[in-house]
PDB file of C-alpha atoms in Angstrom:
ATOM      1  CA  MET A 230     -43.821  42.971  22.299  1.00  0.00           C
ATOM      2  CA  GLN A 231     -41.164  40.267  22.602  1.00  0.00           C
ATOM      3  CA  ALA A 232     -41.878  36.958  24.815  1.00  0.00           C
ATOM      4  CA  LYS A 233     -39.996  36.850  27.952  1.00  0.00           C
ATOM      5  CA  SER A 234     -38.539  33.492  29.296  1.00  0.00           C
ATOM      6  CA  PRO A 235     -39.238  32.761  33.209  1.00  0.00           C
ATOM      7  CA  ALA A 236     -35.842  34.401  34.152  1.00  0.00           C
ATOM      8  CA  GLY A 237     -36.889  37.605  32.034  1.00  0.00           C
ATOM      9  CA  ARG A 238     -34.765  37.019  29.126  1.00  0.00           C
ATOM     10  CA  SER A 239     -35.760  36.820  25.555  1.00  0.00           C
ATOM     11  CA  ASN A 240     -36.208  33.482  23.778  1.00  0.00           C
ATOM     12  CA  HIS A 241     -33.934  34.457  21.218  1.00  0.00           C
ATOM     13  CA  SER A 242     -31.071  35.102  23.511  1.00  0.00           C
ATOM     14  CA  TRP A 243     -29.923  31.696  22.888  1.00  0.00           C
ATOM     15  CA  LEU A 244     -28.608  32.763  19.341  1.00  0.00           C
ATOM     16  CA  LYS A 245     -25.892  34.978  21.306  1.00  0.00           C
ATOM     17  CA  TRP A 246     -24.254  31.863  22.599  1.00  0.00           C
ATOM     18  CA  GLY A 247     -25.852  28.930  20.691  1.00  0.00           C
ATOM     19  CA  VAL A 248     -23.879  29.475  17.273  1.00  0.00           C
ATOM     20  CA  PRO A 249     -20.709  29.958  18.825  1.00  0.00           C
ATOM     21  CA  ILE A 250     -21.098  26.898  20.868  1.00  0.00           C
ATOM     22  CA  ALA A 251     -22.274  24.806  17.710  1.00  0.00           C
ATOM     23  CA  VAL A 252     -19.206  25.940  15.772  1.00  0.00           C
ATOM     24  CA  LEU A 253     -16.823  25.047  18.745  1.00  0.00           C
ATOM     25  CA  VAL A 254     -18.590  21.375  18.909  1.00  0.00           C
ATOM     26  CA  LEU A 255     -18.393  20.761  15.089  1.00  0.00           C
ATOM     27  CA  LEU A 256     -14.650  21.522  15.312  1.00  0.00           C
ATOM     28  CA  ALA A 257     -14.086  19.450  18.353  1.00  0.00           C
ATOM     29  CA  ALA A 258     -15.726  16.605  16.562  1.00  0.00           C
ATOM     30  CA  GLY A 259     -13.688  17.102  13.275  1.00  0.00           C
ATOM     31  CA  VAL A 260     -10.199  17.211  15.327  1.00  0.00           C
ATOM     32  CA  GLY A 261     -11.429  14.333  17.146  1.00  0.00           C
ATOM     33  CA  GLY A 262     -12.144  12.416  13.872  1.00  0.00           C
ATOM     34  CA  ILE A 263      -8.742  13.269  12.495  1.00  0.00           C
ATOM     35  CA  ILE A 264      -6.924  11.953  15.747  1.00  0.00           C
ATOM     36  CA  ALA A 265      -9.059   8.863  15.729  1.00  0.00           C
ATOM     37  CA  GLN A 266      -8.254   8.336  11.984  1.00  0.00           C
ATOM     38  CA  ARG A 267      -4.490   8.682  12.852  1.00  0.00           C
ATOM     39  CA  SER A 268      -4.896   6.353  15.993  1.00  0.00           C
ATOM     40  CA  TYR A 269      -6.756   3.590  14.449  1.00  0.00           C
ATOM     41  CA  SER A 270      -5.134   3.388  10.799  1.00  0.00           C
ATOM     42  CA  SER A 271      -5.125   0.200   8.978  1.00  0.00           C
ATOM     43  CA  PRO A 272      -2.433  -2.235  10.310  1.00  0.00           C
ATOM     44  CA  VAL A 273      -0.672  -1.985   6.855  1.00  0.00           C
ATOM     45  CA  ARG A 274      -0.380   1.415   7.081  1.00  0.00           C
ATOM     46  CA  ALA A 275       0.599   1.672  10.594  1.00  0.00           C
ATOM     47  CA  GLY A 276       3.360  -0.747   9.959  1.00  0.00           C
ATOM     48  CA  MET A 277       5.018   0.870   7.182  1.00  0.00           C
ATOM     49  CA  PRO A 278       8.080   3.246   7.335  1.00  0.00           C
ATOM     50  CA  GLY A 279       7.054   6.854   6.993  1.00  0.00           C
ATOM     51  CA  GLY A 280       3.294   5.690   6.890  1.00  0.00           C
ATOM     52  CA  THR A 281       2.616   6.861   3.398  1.00  0.00           C
ATOM     53  CA  PRO A 282       3.737   5.821  -0.181  1.00  0.00           C
ATOM     54  CA  GLU A 283       7.041   7.814  -1.462  1.00  0.00           C
ATOM     55  CA  SER A 284       5.771  11.148  -2.867  1.00  0.00           C
ATOM     56  CA  ASP A 285       8.323  11.391  -5.656  1.00  0.00           C
ATOM     57  CA  GLY A 286       6.161  10.879  -8.624  1.00  0.00           C
ATOM     58  CA  SER A 287       8.935   9.768 -11.219  1.00  0.00           C
ATOM     59  CA  HIS A 288       9.206   6.659  -8.945  1.00  0.00           C
ATOM     60  CA  LEU A 289       5.952   5.730  -8.316  1.00  0.00           C
ATOM     61  CA  ALA A 290       4.704   2.439  -9.600  1.00  0.00           C
ATOM     62  CA  ASN A 291       1.048   2.899 -11.046  1.00  0.00           C
ATOM     63  CA  ILE A 292      -1.332  -0.047  -9.069  1.00  0.00           C
ATOM     64  CA  GLU A 293      -4.422  -0.683 -11.077  1.00  0.00           C
ATOM     65  CA  PHE A 294      -7.022  -2.950  -9.768  1.00  0.00           C
ATOM     66  CA  THR A 295      -9.723  -4.749 -11.978  1.00  0.00           C
ATOM     67  CA  PRO A 296     -13.130  -4.214 -10.918  1.00  0.00           C
ATOM     68  CA  ASP A 297     -13.346  -7.952  -9.676  1.00  0.00           C
ATOM     69  CA  ALA A 298      -9.975  -7.328  -7.657  1.00  0.00           C
ATOM     70  CA  GLU A 299     -11.113  -3.809  -6.151  1.00  0.00           C
ATOM     71  CA  ALA A 300     -14.362  -5.644  -4.881  1.00  0.00           C
ATOM     72  CA  HIS A 301     -12.234  -7.973  -2.392  1.00  0.00           C
ATOM     73  CA  PRO A 302     -12.793  -6.484   1.322  1.00  0.00           C
ATOM     74  CA  ASP A 303      -8.984  -6.233   1.806  1.00  0.00           C
ATOM     75  CA  SER A 304      -8.350  -4.302  -1.578  1.00  0.00           C
ATOM     76  CA  ALA A 305      -7.414  -1.095   0.046  1.00  0.00           C
ATOM     77  CA  ASP A 306      -4.713  -2.753   2.151  1.00  0.00           C
ATOM     78  CA  ILE A 307      -3.514  -4.853  -0.532  1.00  0.00           C
ATOM     79  CA  ARG A 308      -2.981  -2.100  -2.784  1.00  0.00           C
ATOM     80  CA  TRP A 309      -1.000  -0.119   0.003  1.00  0.00           C
ATOM     81  CA  THR A 310       1.161  -2.994   0.614  1.00  0.00           C
ATOM     82  CA  LEU A 311       1.895  -3.355  -3.142  1.00  0.00           C
ATOM     83  CA  GLN A 312       2.473   0.573  -3.697  1.00  0.00           C
ATOM     84  CA  MET A 313       5.051   0.386  -1.103  1.00  0.00           C
ATOM     85  CA  HIS A 314       6.741  -2.636  -2.022  1.00  0.00           C
ATOM     86  CA  PHE A 315       6.921  -1.375  -5.817  1.00  0.00           C
ATOM     87  CA  ASN A 316       7.946   2.193  -4.676  1.00  0.00           C
ATOM     88  CA  ALA A 317      10.502   0.753  -2.341  1.00  0.00           C
ATOM     89  CA  ILE A 318      12.108  -1.282  -5.477  1.00  0.00           C
ATOM     90  CA  ASN A 319      12.116   1.646  -7.749  1.00  0.00           C
ATOM     91  CA  MET A 320      13.672   4.128  -5.157  1.00  0.00           C
ATOM     92  CA  ARG A 321      16.005   1.787  -3.955  1.00  0.00           C
ATOM     93  CA  ARG A 322      14.604   1.975  -0.390  1.00  0.00           C
ATOM     94  CA  TYR A 323      15.392  -1.411   1.322  1.00  0.00           C
ATOM     95  CA  GLU A 324      14.091  -0.716   4.731  1.00  0.00           C
ATOM     96  CA  THR A 325      10.602   0.197   3.360  1.00  0.00           C
ATOM     97  CA  TRP A 326      11.037  -2.939   1.045  1.00  0.00           C
ATOM     98  CA  LYS A 327      11.706  -5.179   4.291  1.00  0.00           C
ATOM     99  CA  ALA A 328       8.298  -3.865   5.823  1.00  0.00           C
ATOM    100  CA  THR A 329       6.483  -5.424   2.676  1.00  0.00           C
ATOM    101  CA  VAL A 330       7.580  -8.829   2.913  1.00  0.00           C
ATOM    102  CA  VAL A 331       7.723 -11.722   5.356  1.00  0.00           C
ATOM    103  CA  GLU A 332      11.283 -12.312   7.602  1.00  0.00           C
ATOM    104  CA  GLU A 333      12.120 -15.247   5.585  1.00  0.00           C
ATOM    105  CA  LYS A 334      12.272 -13.212   2.410  1.00  0.00           C
ATOM    106  CA  GLN A 335      14.233 -10.419   4.110  1.00  0.00           C
ATOM    107  CA  LYS A 336      16.866 -13.161   5.245  1.00  0.00           C
ATOM    108  CA  GLN A 337      16.786 -14.395   1.684  1.00  0.00           C
ATOM    109  CA  LEU A 338      17.911 -10.813   0.399  1.00  0.00           C
ATOM    110  CA  PRO A 339      20.082  -8.990   2.939  1.00  0.00           C
ATOM    111  CA  GLU A 340      20.413  -5.227   1.615  1.00  0.00           C
ATOM    112  CA  ASP A 341      23.754  -5.744  -0.345  1.00  0.00           C
ATOM    113  CA  LYS A 342      22.363  -8.720  -2.126  1.00  0.00           C
ATOM    114  CA  TRP A 343      18.918  -6.697  -2.773  1.00  0.00           C
ATOM    115  CA  GLN A 344      20.699  -3.595  -3.728  1.00  0.00           C
ATOM    116  CA  GLN A 345      22.776  -5.514  -6.388  1.00  0.00           C
ATOM    117  CA  GLU A 346      19.523  -7.375  -7.656  1.00  0.00           C
ATOM    118  CA  TYR A 347      17.343  -4.140  -7.842  1.00  0.00           C
ATOM    119  CA  ALA A 348      20.210  -1.806  -8.742  1.00  0.00           C
ATOM    120  CA  THR A 349      18.776  -1.024 -12.441  1.00  0.00           C
ATOM    121  CA  THR A 350      14.917  -2.260 -12.144  1.00  0.00           C
ATOM    122  CA  ARG A 351      12.202   0.056 -12.451  1.00  0.00           C
ATOM    123  CA  ASP A 352       8.667  -1.480 -12.013  1.00  0.00           C
ATOM    124  CA  ALA A 353       5.452   0.170 -13.679  1.00  0.00           C
ATOM    125  CA  ALA A 354       1.969  -0.780 -14.968  1.00  0.00           C
ATOM    126  CA  VAL A 355       1.212  -3.004 -12.228  1.00  0.00           C
ATOM    127  CA  LYS A 356      -2.322  -4.481 -12.532  1.00  0.00           C
ATOM    128  CA  VAL A 357      -3.952  -6.594 -10.147  1.00  0.00           C
ATOM    129  CA  HIS A 358      -6.355  -8.901 -11.634  1.00  0.00           C
ATOM    130  CA  ARG A 359      -7.748 -11.209  -8.949  1.00  0.00           C
ATOM    131  CA  VAL A 360      -7.412 -11.773  -5.191  1.00  0.00           C
ATOM    132  CA  GLU A 361      -7.896 -15.217  -4.236  1.00  0.00           C
ATOM    133  CA  PRO A 362      -8.102 -17.143  -1.393  1.00  0.00           C
ATOM    134  CA  GLY A 363      -4.898 -19.379  -0.372  1.00  0.00           C
ATOM    135  CA  PRO A 364      -3.882 -21.653   2.401  1.00  0.00           C
ATOM    136  CA  LYS A 365      -4.118 -20.721   5.957  1.00  0.00           C
ATOM    137  CA  ASP A 366      -5.936 -17.417   5.434  1.00  0.00           C
ATOM    138  CA  SER A 367      -3.239 -16.332   3.040  1.00  0.00           C
ATOM    139  CA  LEU A 368      -4.367 -14.715  -0.160  1.00  0.00           C
ATOM    140  CA  ARG A 369      -2.941 -15.240  -4.003  1.00  0.00           C
ATOM    141  CA  ILE A 370      -2.517 -11.822  -5.700  1.00  0.00           C
ATOM    142  CA  LEU A 371      -2.727 -12.584  -9.549  1.00  0.00           C
ATOM    143  CA  MET A 372      -1.112  -9.666 -11.222  1.00  0.00           C
ATOM    144  CA  THR A 373       0.891  -8.184 -14.138  1.00  0.00           C
ATOM    145  CA  PHE A 374       3.562  -5.678 -14.390  1.00  0.00           C
ATOM    146  CA  VAL A 375       6.278  -4.266 -16.626  1.00  0.00           C
ATOM    147  CA  SER A 376      10.083  -4.137 -15.354  1.00  0.00           C
ATOM    148  CA  THR A 377      12.867  -2.293 -16.985  1.00  0.00           C
ATOM    149  CA  GLN A 378      16.343  -3.273 -16.167  1.00  0.00           C
ATOM    150  CA  ASP A 379      19.987  -3.499 -17.463  1.00  0.00           C
ATOM    151  CA  PRO A 380      19.539  -6.618 -19.865  1.00  0.00           C
ATOM    152  CA  LYS A 381      22.282  -8.239 -17.806  1.00  0.00           C
ATOM    153  CA  ALA A 382      20.383  -8.175 -14.729  1.00  0.00           C
ATOM    154  CA  ALA A 383      17.323  -9.954 -16.425  1.00  0.00           C
ATOM    155  CA  PRO A 384      16.739 -13.547 -15.540  1.00  0.00           C
ATOM    156  CA  PRO A 385      18.756 -16.061 -17.543  1.00  0.00           C
ATOM    157  CA  GLY A 386      17.411 -16.338 -21.110  1.00  0.00           C
ATOM    158  CA  LEU A 387      15.435 -13.241 -21.097  1.00  0.00           C
ATOM    159  CA  GLU A 388      18.226 -10.934 -21.336  1.00  0.00           C
ATOM    160  CA  SER A 389      16.169  -7.595 -22.151  1.00  0.00           C
ATOM    161  CA  SER A 390      15.750  -4.310 -20.933  1.00  0.00           C
ATOM    162  CA  CYS A 391      11.905  -4.724 -20.593  1.00  0.00           C
ATOM    163  CA  LEU A 392       9.923  -7.654 -19.606  1.00  0.00           C
ATOM    164  CA  ARG A 393       6.139  -8.246 -19.105  1.00  0.00           C
ATOM    165  CA  TRP A 394       5.515 -10.367 -16.152  1.00  0.00           C
ATOM    166  CA  SER A 395       2.492 -12.310 -15.005  1.00  0.00           C
ATOM    167  CA  VAL A 396       2.671 -13.208 -11.435  1.00  0.00           C
ATOM    168  CA  VAL A 397       1.007 -14.958  -8.628  1.00  0.00           C
ATOM    169  CA  TYR A 398       2.165 -13.257  -5.398  1.00  0.00           C
ATOM    170  CA  PRO A 399       1.188 -15.011  -2.071  1.00  0.00           C
ATOM    171  CA  MET A 400       0.355 -12.528   0.683  1.00  0.00           C
ATOM    172  CA  VAL A 401      -0.059 -13.113   4.491  1.00  0.00           C
ATOM    173  CA  VAL A 402      -1.084 -10.969   7.474  1.00  0.00           C
ATOM    174  CA  ASP A 403       2.494 -10.798   9.303  1.00  0.00           C
ATOM    175  CA  ALA A 404       3.770  -8.329  12.242  1.00  0.00           C
ATOM    176  CA  GLY A 405       0.222  -6.631  12.131  1.00  0.00           C
ATOM    177  CA  GLY A 406      -0.133  -6.079   8.424  1.00  0.00           C
ATOM    178  CA  PHE A 407      -0.191  -7.753   4.893  1.00  0.00           C
ATOM    179  CA  ARG A 408       3.376  -9.040   3.562  1.00  0.00           C
ATOM    180  CA  LEU A 409       4.531 -10.881   0.683  1.00  0.00           C
ATOM    181  CA  ASP A 410       5.332 -14.338   1.406  1.00  0.00           C
ATOM    182  CA  THR A 411       7.834 -16.525  -0.102  1.00  0.00           C
ATOM    183  CA  ASN A 412       5.769 -19.546  -0.544  1.00  0.00           C
ATOM    184  CA  SER A 413       5.188 -19.321  -4.650  1.00  0.00           C
ATOM    185  CA  LEU A 414       3.898 -21.870  -6.702  1.00  0.00           C
ATOM    186  CA  PRO A 415       6.244 -23.333  -9.254  1.00  0.00           C
ATOM    187  CA  GLY A 416       5.479 -21.335 -12.317  1.00  0.00           C
ATOM    188  CA  SER A 417       3.888 -18.414 -10.681  1.00  0.00           C
ATOM    189  CA  ALA A 418       5.912 -15.998 -12.329  1.00  0.00           C
ATOM    190  CA  LEU A 419       6.349 -15.853 -16.230  1.00  0.00           C
ATOM    191  CA  ALA A 420       7.981 -13.298 -18.190  1.00  0.00           C
ATOM    192  CA  VAL A 421       8.089 -12.336 -21.845  1.00  0.00           C
ATOM    193  CA  ARG A 422      10.160  -9.554 -23.616  1.00  0.00           C
ATOM    194  CA  CYS A 423       8.345  -6.186 -24.142  1.00  0.00           C
TER     195      CYS A 423
END
């Protein structure tokens, strides 16, 4: 004989509606999580045109971090900015590149000059070695990368189709996200032929 609830119903009747209601609650929570993730995405990602790195794998710059650099609390946003920056160069996307640099740098390189300077450039093997604090809440990104280009487009005295760079990129929070700054230190970009 089955036990009856005070209303005369079986104690197991909750199974009839309980499981479907639980499934609906879980689905609603999942959809809510997706909406919240999109609504509260990081300021760097929210400020980038398209919101995602370019997907054509043939032009993507490979961004690596050493364990020390990866441990920095802002490493995910730094990686995002660098990925967008180098992909924009490789894919000749000026508007995307503009979203990765401060306004002063945009003024220094208007689109026609930028397209001319980067017309043959392809950057790859990007590795962030350290992330150091800089002045006024800025960061210094110590990194290496390889660029290939028409030798005529290489820096004077380094006319080569392949260069290995060691650089320190200043990075600041600007316009709601991380941006590469123009305040480079003397000797902060060194290149050697590959």
